[in-house]
Amino acid sequence: MDSQASVSGLRKSDSGELAFCVPDPRLAGFVLEYTGQDWTLARPLVRRVMALETVLFVIDFEPHARRVGDDSRAADRCSVVSPVTGVRERPMAIEQAGRLYGLTVRLTAPGARALFGLPLCEIANTCVGLADILGARAARQLAERLAEAPDWPARFRLLDGYLIARICGGPELPVPVRRAWQRLTALSGDVRIGALADEVGWSRQHLNARFRQEIGLSPKTVARIARLQRAMFLMRDTRLSSWADTAVASGYADQPHFNRDFRMLTGCTPSSFRALTTEWTGSWESDRPRTSAHPSELIGAPWWAWEEPSERP
């Protein structure tokens, strides 16, 4: 294992710190980022998370006040310790309060398949505890080992070793499914599903069925998410002056189509999403490192924003 693994981005304030790390090169294509967090929210907030074609899991170092559920139904949100968030075709919301102390890992679909050893359709559009997948003892031991490490670089090295051992020995996606997923994300969804089926040697119907079983989403949905992530990346990190310009540059036919996808996948309009991303959030996110220019490999892809808790049922 590389003993030189280190923090590639660090942000501190009076309320705590965030530490970012690019995983070991041997995890390329499987693990996109590590984020260490130790900070305290001054008041309860809701984290709005857009639809995702990647899998997130959190390793809590101590109990945390968190309720997770669909964006539109606050009453249905439930408490989850060390949550694993599967691929999603709709937005979700995470209510959080108090101290957040632990690590977040973002996995590609092949990485999640190898690490958890199950078809991703089993955790799609839902959030389960890490203990429900790894087992209570294994999840507890992992959290304890990481929490006891002296600093973030040491934790990231431990996590590298753990994931290399599990992922390198884990099950793989079927080659046609992996190829289709790689093409959809690499091209930001700019590929016709029929042409993709021809490329991998399957019928369109068979590709849709096997892809949904293994990934948990249809190829078309993954394409829509990847295209919107590309648009959000362009708007945040380039000099495009408007959402209309961004829509055109991202391959949308027109802004109404862009607005429709944006609302469906984030739960809000482009202008309100930007308003929810506060100056506090922006200052913390600005130091996140990038692994490439493509949003699926972007450390700090713009997939969330903060807002006040809602009283709606």
Short mmCIF file of C-alpha atoms in Angstrom, two decimals:
data_model
loop_
_atom_site.label_atom_id
_atom_site.label_comp_id
_atom_site.label_asym_id
_atom_site.label_seq_id
_atom_site.Cartn_x
_atom_site.Cartn_y
_atom_site.Cartn_z
CA MET A 1 0.00 0.00 0.00
CA ASP A 2 1.17 3.52 -0.76
CA SER A 3 2.32 4.99 2.55
CA GLN A 4 2.40 8.46 1.02
CA ALA A 5 -1.40 8.85 0.74
CA SER A 6 -2.26 12.32 2.00
CA VAL A 7 -4.98 14.93 2.25
CA SER A 8 -5.36 16.63 -1.14
CA GLY A 9 -7.68 19.35 0.11
CA LEU A 10 -8.39 20.67 3.60
CA ARG A 11 -10.85 23.31 4.75
CA LYS A 12 -11.15 24.53 8.34
CA SER A 13 -13.41 26.94 10.16
CA ASP A 14 -14.51 27.59 13.72
CA SER A 15 -17.20 24.92 13.35
CA GLY A 16 -14.89 22.15 12.13
CA GLU A 17 -13.07 20.81 9.10
CA LEU A 18 -13.44 18.88 5.86
CA ALA A 19 -10.59 16.83 4.40
CA PHE A 20 -10.54 15.51 0.82
CA CYS A 21 -8.47 12.73 -0.69
CA VAL A 22 -8.11 11.08 -4.09
CA PRO A 23 -8.07 7.29 -3.51
CA ASP A 24 -5.15 5.00 -4.31
CA PRO A 25 -4.61 4.65 -8.10
CA ARG A 26 -5.41 0.94 -7.82
CA LEU A 27 -8.99 1.97 -7.01
CA ALA A 28 -9.37 4.06 -10.17
CA GLY A 29 -12.66 3.31 -11.87
CA PHE A 30 -14.08 1.99 -8.60
CA VAL A 31 -13.76 4.74 -5.98
CA LEU A 32 -14.10 8.43 -6.83
CA GLU A 33 -13.44 10.28 -3.59
CA TYR A 34 -13.02 10.29 0.16
CA THR A 35 -14.30 13.13 2.30
CA GLY A 36 -13.48 13.32 6.00
CA GLN A 37 -15.76 15.54 8.05
CA ASP A 38 -15.66 16.79 11.61
CA TRP A 39 -17.89 19.80 12.01
CA THR A 40 -20.98 20.96 13.82
CA LEU A 41 -24.09 22.49 12.30
CA ALA A 42 -25.18 25.66 14.08
CA ARG A 43 -28.81 24.72 13.39
CA PRO A 44 -30.66 21.77 11.84
CA LEU A 45 -30.46 21.78 8.05
CA VAL A 46 -31.68 19.64 5.17
CA ARG A 47 -29.18 18.41 2.60
CA ARG A 48 -30.90 18.10 -0.78
CA VAL A 49 -29.22 15.41 -2.91
CA MET A 50 -29.92 15.13 -6.64
CA ALA A 51 -30.45 11.87 -8.50
CA LEU A 52 -27.20 9.86 -8.60
CA GLU A 53 -25.58 7.30 -10.86
CA THR A 54 -22.95 6.67 -8.19
CA VAL A 55 -23.22 5.10 -4.71
CA LEU A 56 -22.38 6.93 -1.50
CA PHE A 57 -21.66 5.46 1.88
CA VAL A 58 -20.89 7.15 5.17
CA ILE A 59 -18.87 5.72 8.05
CA ASP A 60 -20.04 7.44 11.23
CA PHE A 61 -17.44 7.68 13.99
CA GLU A 62 -20.09 8.61 16.57
CA PRO A 63 -23.91 8.72 16.72
CA HIS A 64 -25.39 11.48 14.57
CA ALA A 65 -28.86 13.03 14.30
CA ARG A 66 -29.79 12.19 10.69
CA ARG A 67 -33.09 11.39 8.94
CA VAL A 68 -33.13 10.26 5.31
CA GLY A 69 -35.89 9.94 2.74
CA ASP A 70 -37.43 11.15 -0.50
CA ASP A 71 -37.21 14.88 -1.06
CA SER A 72 -40.99 15.37 -1.19
CA ARG A 73 -42.05 13.46 1.95
CA ALA A 74 -40.50 14.82 5.14
CA ALA A 75 -42.84 12.70 7.28
CA ASP A 76 -41.47 9.47 5.73
CA ARG A 77 -37.80 10.12 6.50
CA CYS A 78 -36.14 7.64 8.85
CA SER A 79 -33.00 7.53 10.96
CA VAL A 80 -30.03 5.70 9.44
CA VAL A 81 -26.58 5.09 10.97
CA SER A 82 -23.67 5.03 8.50
CA PRO A 83 -26.02 5.24 5.50
CA VAL A 84 -25.39 3.63 2.14
CA THR A 85 -27.20 5.60 -0.57
CA GLY A 86 -27.80 3.60 -3.74
CA VAL A 87 -28.12 4.94 -7.27
CA ARG A 88 -31.21 7.15 -7.52
CA GLU A 89 -33.58 8.31 -10.24
CA ARG A 90 -35.14 10.97 -8.01
CA PRO A 91 -33.87 13.49 -5.45
CA MET A 92 -33.61 12.78 -1.75
CA ALA A 93 -33.27 14.82 1.42
CA ILE A 94 -31.12 14.28 4.51
CA GLU A 95 -32.06 16.14 7.70
CA GLN A 96 -28.99 16.71 9.84
CA ALA A 97 -28.22 18.38 13.16
CA GLY A 98 -25.33 18.60 15.60
CA ARG A 99 -21.88 17.14 15.04
CA LEU A 100 -21.00 15.28 11.83
CA TYR A 101 -17.90 13.17 12.41
CA GLY A 102 -16.86 10.45 9.99
CA LEU A 103 -15.95 9.62 6.40
CA THR A 104 -17.93 9.64 3.15
CA VAL A 105 -16.92 7.45 0.19
CA ARG A 106 -18.27 7.84 -3.35
CA LEU A 107 -18.23 4.69 -5.50
CA THR A 108 -18.78 4.03 -9.18
CA ALA A 109 -21.29 1.32 -10.08
CA PRO A 110 -18.50 -1.25 -10.72
CA GLY A 111 -16.93 -0.30 -7.38
CA ALA A 112 -20.19 -0.67 -5.45
CA ARG A 113 -20.90 -4.03 -7.13
CA ALA A 114 -17.48 -5.36 -6.15
CA LEU A 115 -17.49 -3.93 -2.61
CA PHE A 116 -21.00 -4.91 -1.53
CA GLY A 117 -21.30 -8.08 -3.60
CA LEU A 118 -24.90 -7.57 -4.68
CA PRO A 119 -26.76 -6.28 -7.74
CA LEU A 120 -27.30 -2.55 -7.31
CA CYS A 121 -31.02 -2.91 -8.01
CA GLU A 122 -31.25 -4.15 -4.41
CA ILE A 123 -30.25 -0.75 -3.00
CA ALA A 124 -31.46 1.54 -5.81
CA ASN A 125 -33.62 4.50 -4.76
CA THR A 126 -33.14 3.70 -1.10
CA CYS A 127 -30.82 4.24 1.83
CA VAL A 128 -29.75 1.42 4.17
CA GLY A 129 -27.29 1.15 7.03
CA LEU A 130 -23.76 -0.01 6.29
CA ALA A 131 -24.26 -2.71 8.95
CA ASP A 132 -27.16 -4.12 6.92
CA ILE A 133 -24.75 -4.88 4.06
CA LEU A 134 -21.41 -5.64 5.74
CA GLY A 135 -22.85 -7.04 8.97
CA ALA A 136 -22.97 -5.26 12.33
CA ARG A 137 -19.58 -6.50 13.55
CA ALA A 138 -17.68 -5.70 10.35
CA ALA A 139 -19.22 -2.23 10.08
CA ARG A 140 -18.45 -1.46 13.73
CA GLN A 141 -14.84 -2.66 13.46
CA LEU A 142 -14.25 -0.56 10.34
CA ALA A 143 -15.61 2.58 12.01
CA GLU A 144 -13.56 1.95 15.17
CA ARG A 145 -10.30 1.43 13.24
CA LEU A 146 -10.78 4.62 11.27
CA ALA A 147 -11.86 6.68 14.29
CA GLU A 148 -8.81 5.55 16.28
CA ALA A 149 -6.33 6.57 13.55
CA PRO A 150 -4.35 9.71 14.53
CA ASP A 151 -5.28 11.94 11.58
CA TRP A 152 -7.02 12.13 8.20
CA PRO A 153 -4.03 10.90 6.13
CA ALA A 154 -3.80 7.80 8.33
CA ARG A 155 -7.54 7.20 7.96
CA PHE A 156 -7.35 7.55 4.19
CA ARG A 157 -4.48 5.03 4.05
CA LEU A 158 -6.44 2.55 6.14
CA LEU A 159 -9.47 3.02 3.90
CA ASP A 160 -7.35 2.51 0.78
CA GLY A 161 -6.10 -0.83 2.12
CA TYR A 162 -9.55 -1.99 3.17
CA LEU A 163 -11.16 -1.13 -0.17
CA ILE A 164 -8.32 -2.54 -2.29
CA ALA A 165 -8.63 -5.89 -0.52
CA ARG A 166 -12.43 -6.03 -0.81
CA ILE A 167 -12.92 -4.58 -4.28
CA CYS A 168 -10.08 -6.43 -6.01
CA GLY A 169 -11.55 -9.72 -4.79
CA GLY A 170 -15.19 -8.79 -5.34
CA PRO A 171 -17.63 -9.69 -8.13
CA GLU A 172 -17.51 -7.79 -11.42
CA LEU A 173 -20.29 -6.37 -13.54
CA PRO A 174 -20.99 -8.35 -16.73
CA VAL A 175 -18.67 -6.97 -19.41
CA PRO A 176 -21.48 -5.57 -21.66
CA VAL A 177 -23.08 -3.80 -18.68
CA ARG A 178 -19.77 -2.35 -17.52
CA ARG A 179 -18.99 -1.19 -21.05
CA ALA A 180 -22.40 0.47 -21.40
CA TRP A 181 -22.06 2.20 -18.03
CA GLN A 182 -18.58 3.47 -18.91
CA ARG A 183 -19.74 4.85 -22.26
CA LEU A 184 -22.79 6.58 -20.79
CA THR A 185 -20.79 8.33 -18.08
CA ALA A 186 -17.73 9.11 -20.21
CA LEU A 187 -19.90 10.76 -22.88
CA SER A 188 -22.13 12.56 -20.33
CA GLY A 189 -25.13 10.68 -21.68
CA ASP A 190 -24.57 11.82 -25.26
CA VAL A 191 -25.14 8.43 -26.90
CA ARG A 192 -28.25 6.74 -28.29
CA ILE A 193 -29.30 3.65 -26.35
CA GLY A 194 -29.89 1.69 -29.57
CA ALA A 195 -26.36 2.43 -30.74
CA LEU A 196 -25.03 1.49 -27.32
CA ALA A 197 -26.84 -1.87 -27.49
CA ASP A 198 -25.32 -2.54 -30.91
CA GLU A 199 -21.89 -1.66 -29.56
CA VAL A 200 -22.06 -4.17 -26.69
CA GLY A 201 -23.69 -6.87 -28.83
CA TRP A 202 -27.10 -7.07 -27.16
CA SER A 203 -30.61 -6.13 -28.23
CA ARG A 204 -31.90 -2.87 -26.78
CA GLN A 205 -34.49 -4.75 -24.71
CA HIS A 206 -31.90 -7.13 -23.28
CA LEU A 207 -29.51 -4.29 -22.48
CA ASN A 208 -32.26 -2.38 -20.65
CA ALA A 209 -33.22 -5.43 -18.59
CA ARG A 210 -29.68 -6.50 -17.63
CA PHE A 211 -28.49 -2.93 -17.06
CA ARG A 212 -31.40 -2.17 -14.71
CA GLN A 213 -30.82 -5.40 -12.81
CA GLU A 214 -27.09 -4.80 -12.30
CA ILE A 215 -26.99 -0.99 -12.01
CA GLY A 216 -30.44 -0.31 -10.57
CA LEU A 217 -31.36 2.33 -13.17
CA SER A 218 -32.13 2.18 -16.88
CA PRO A 219 -29.46 3.29 -19.39
CA LYS A 220 -31.67 6.26 -20.33
CA THR A 221 -31.89 7.43 -16.72
CA VAL A 222 -28.12 7.18 -16.25
CA ALA A 223 -27.70 9.21 -19.45
CA ARG A 224 -30.04 11.93 -18.14
CA ILE A 225 -28.24 12.14 -14.81
CA ALA A 226 -24.81 12.26 -16.47
CA ARG A 227 -25.94 15.00 -18.86
CA LEU A 228 -27.34 17.13 -16.04
CA GLN A 229 -24.18 16.68 -13.99
CA ARG A 230 -22.23 17.89 -17.00
CA ALA A 231 -24.44 20.99 -17.20
CA MET A 232 -24.00 21.74 -13.51
CA PHE A 233 -20.26 21.29 -13.78
CA LEU A 234 -20.09 23.68 -16.73
CA MET A 235 -22.18 26.29 -14.95
CA ARG A 236 -20.06 26.14 -11.81
CA ASP A 237 -16.57 25.83 -13.23
CA THR A 238 -16.64 27.71 -16.54
CA ARG A 239 -17.52 31.20 -17.70
CA LEU A 240 -20.87 30.33 -19.22
CA SER A 241 -23.12 33.25 -18.29
CA SER A 242 -26.54 31.62 -18.08
CA TRP A 243 -28.38 28.33 -17.65
CA ALA A 244 -29.60 28.73 -21.25
CA ASP A 245 -25.99 28.76 -22.51
CA THR A 246 -25.22 25.82 -20.25
CA ALA A 247 -28.15 23.81 -21.61
CA VAL A 248 -26.98 24.28 -25.19
CA ALA A 249 -23.35 23.45 -24.32
CA SER A 250 -24.51 20.27 -22.55
CA GLY A 251 -26.45 18.97 -25.54
CA TYR A 252 -30.02 19.74 -24.53
CA ALA A 253 -32.41 20.49 -27.39
CA ASP A 254 -33.60 23.66 -25.64
CA GLN A 255 -33.95 25.18 -22.18
CA PRO A 256 -37.47 23.76 -21.51
CA HIS A 257 -36.03 20.23 -21.84
CA PHE A 258 -33.18 21.22 -19.55
CA ASN A 259 -35.57 22.75 -16.99
CA ARG A 260 -37.72 19.61 -17.04
CA ASP A 261 -34.78 17.31 -16.35
CA PHE A 262 -33.39 19.67 -13.74
CA ARG A 263 -36.62 19.74 -11.75
CA MET A 264 -37.14 15.98 -12.07
CA LEU A 265 -33.61 15.06 -10.97
CA THR A 266 -32.99 17.74 -8.32
CA GLY A 267 -36.49 18.56 -7.09
CA CYS A 268 -36.16 22.29 -7.78
CA THR A 269 -35.52 24.83 -10.54
CA PRO A 270 -32.01 25.85 -11.65
CA SER A 271 -32.33 29.29 -10.06
CA SER A 272 -33.59 27.97 -6.71
CA PHE A 273 -30.90 25.27 -6.62
CA ARG A 274 -28.23 27.93 -6.99
CA ALA A 275 -29.85 29.99 -4.23
CA LEU A 276 -29.76 26.98 -1.90
CA THR A 277 -26.01 26.66 -2.38
CA THR A 278 -25.01 29.19 0.24
CA GLU A 279 -21.78 31.17 0.47
CA TRP A 280 -20.80 28.93 3.38
CA THR A 281 -21.21 25.82 1.22
CA GLY A 282 -19.35 27.40 -1.69
CA SER A 283 -16.34 28.35 0.39
CA TRP A 284 -16.02 24.80 1.70
CA GLU A 285 -16.53 23.20 -1.70
CA SER A 286 -14.04 25.43 -3.54
CA ASP A 287 -11.02 23.48 -2.28
CA ARG A 288 -12.23 20.06 -3.38
CA PRO A 289 -9.77 18.47 -5.83
CA ARG A 290 -10.66 17.29 -9.34
CA THR A 291 -9.57 13.95 -10.75
CA SER A 292 -10.51 14.89 -14.34
CA ALA A 293 -12.62 17.27 -16.39
CA HIS A 294 -15.47 14.78 -16.57
CA PRO A 295 -18.15 15.15 -13.88
CA SER A 296 -18.44 11.43 -13.19
CA GLU A 297 -14.82 11.53 -12.05
CA LEU A 298 -15.09 14.96 -10.46
CA ILE A 299 -14.21 15.28 -6.82
CA GLY A 300 -16.89 17.59 -5.51
CA ALA A 301 -19.48 17.12 -8.27
CA PRO A 302 -22.37 19.52 -7.58
CA TRP A 303 -24.89 17.00 -6.36
CA TRP A 304 -26.18 18.66 -3.21
CA ALA A 305 -27.30 21.90 -1.58
CA TRP A 306 -28.46 22.98 1.87
CA GLU A 307 -31.83 24.41 2.89
CA GLU A 308 -33.87 25.03 6.04
CA PRO A 309 -36.05 22.13 7.27
CA SER A 310 -39.57 22.15 5.84
CA GLU A 311 -42.71 21.84 7.88
CA ARG A 312 -44.67 20.24 5.04
CA PRO A 313 -45.97 16.69 5.65
#
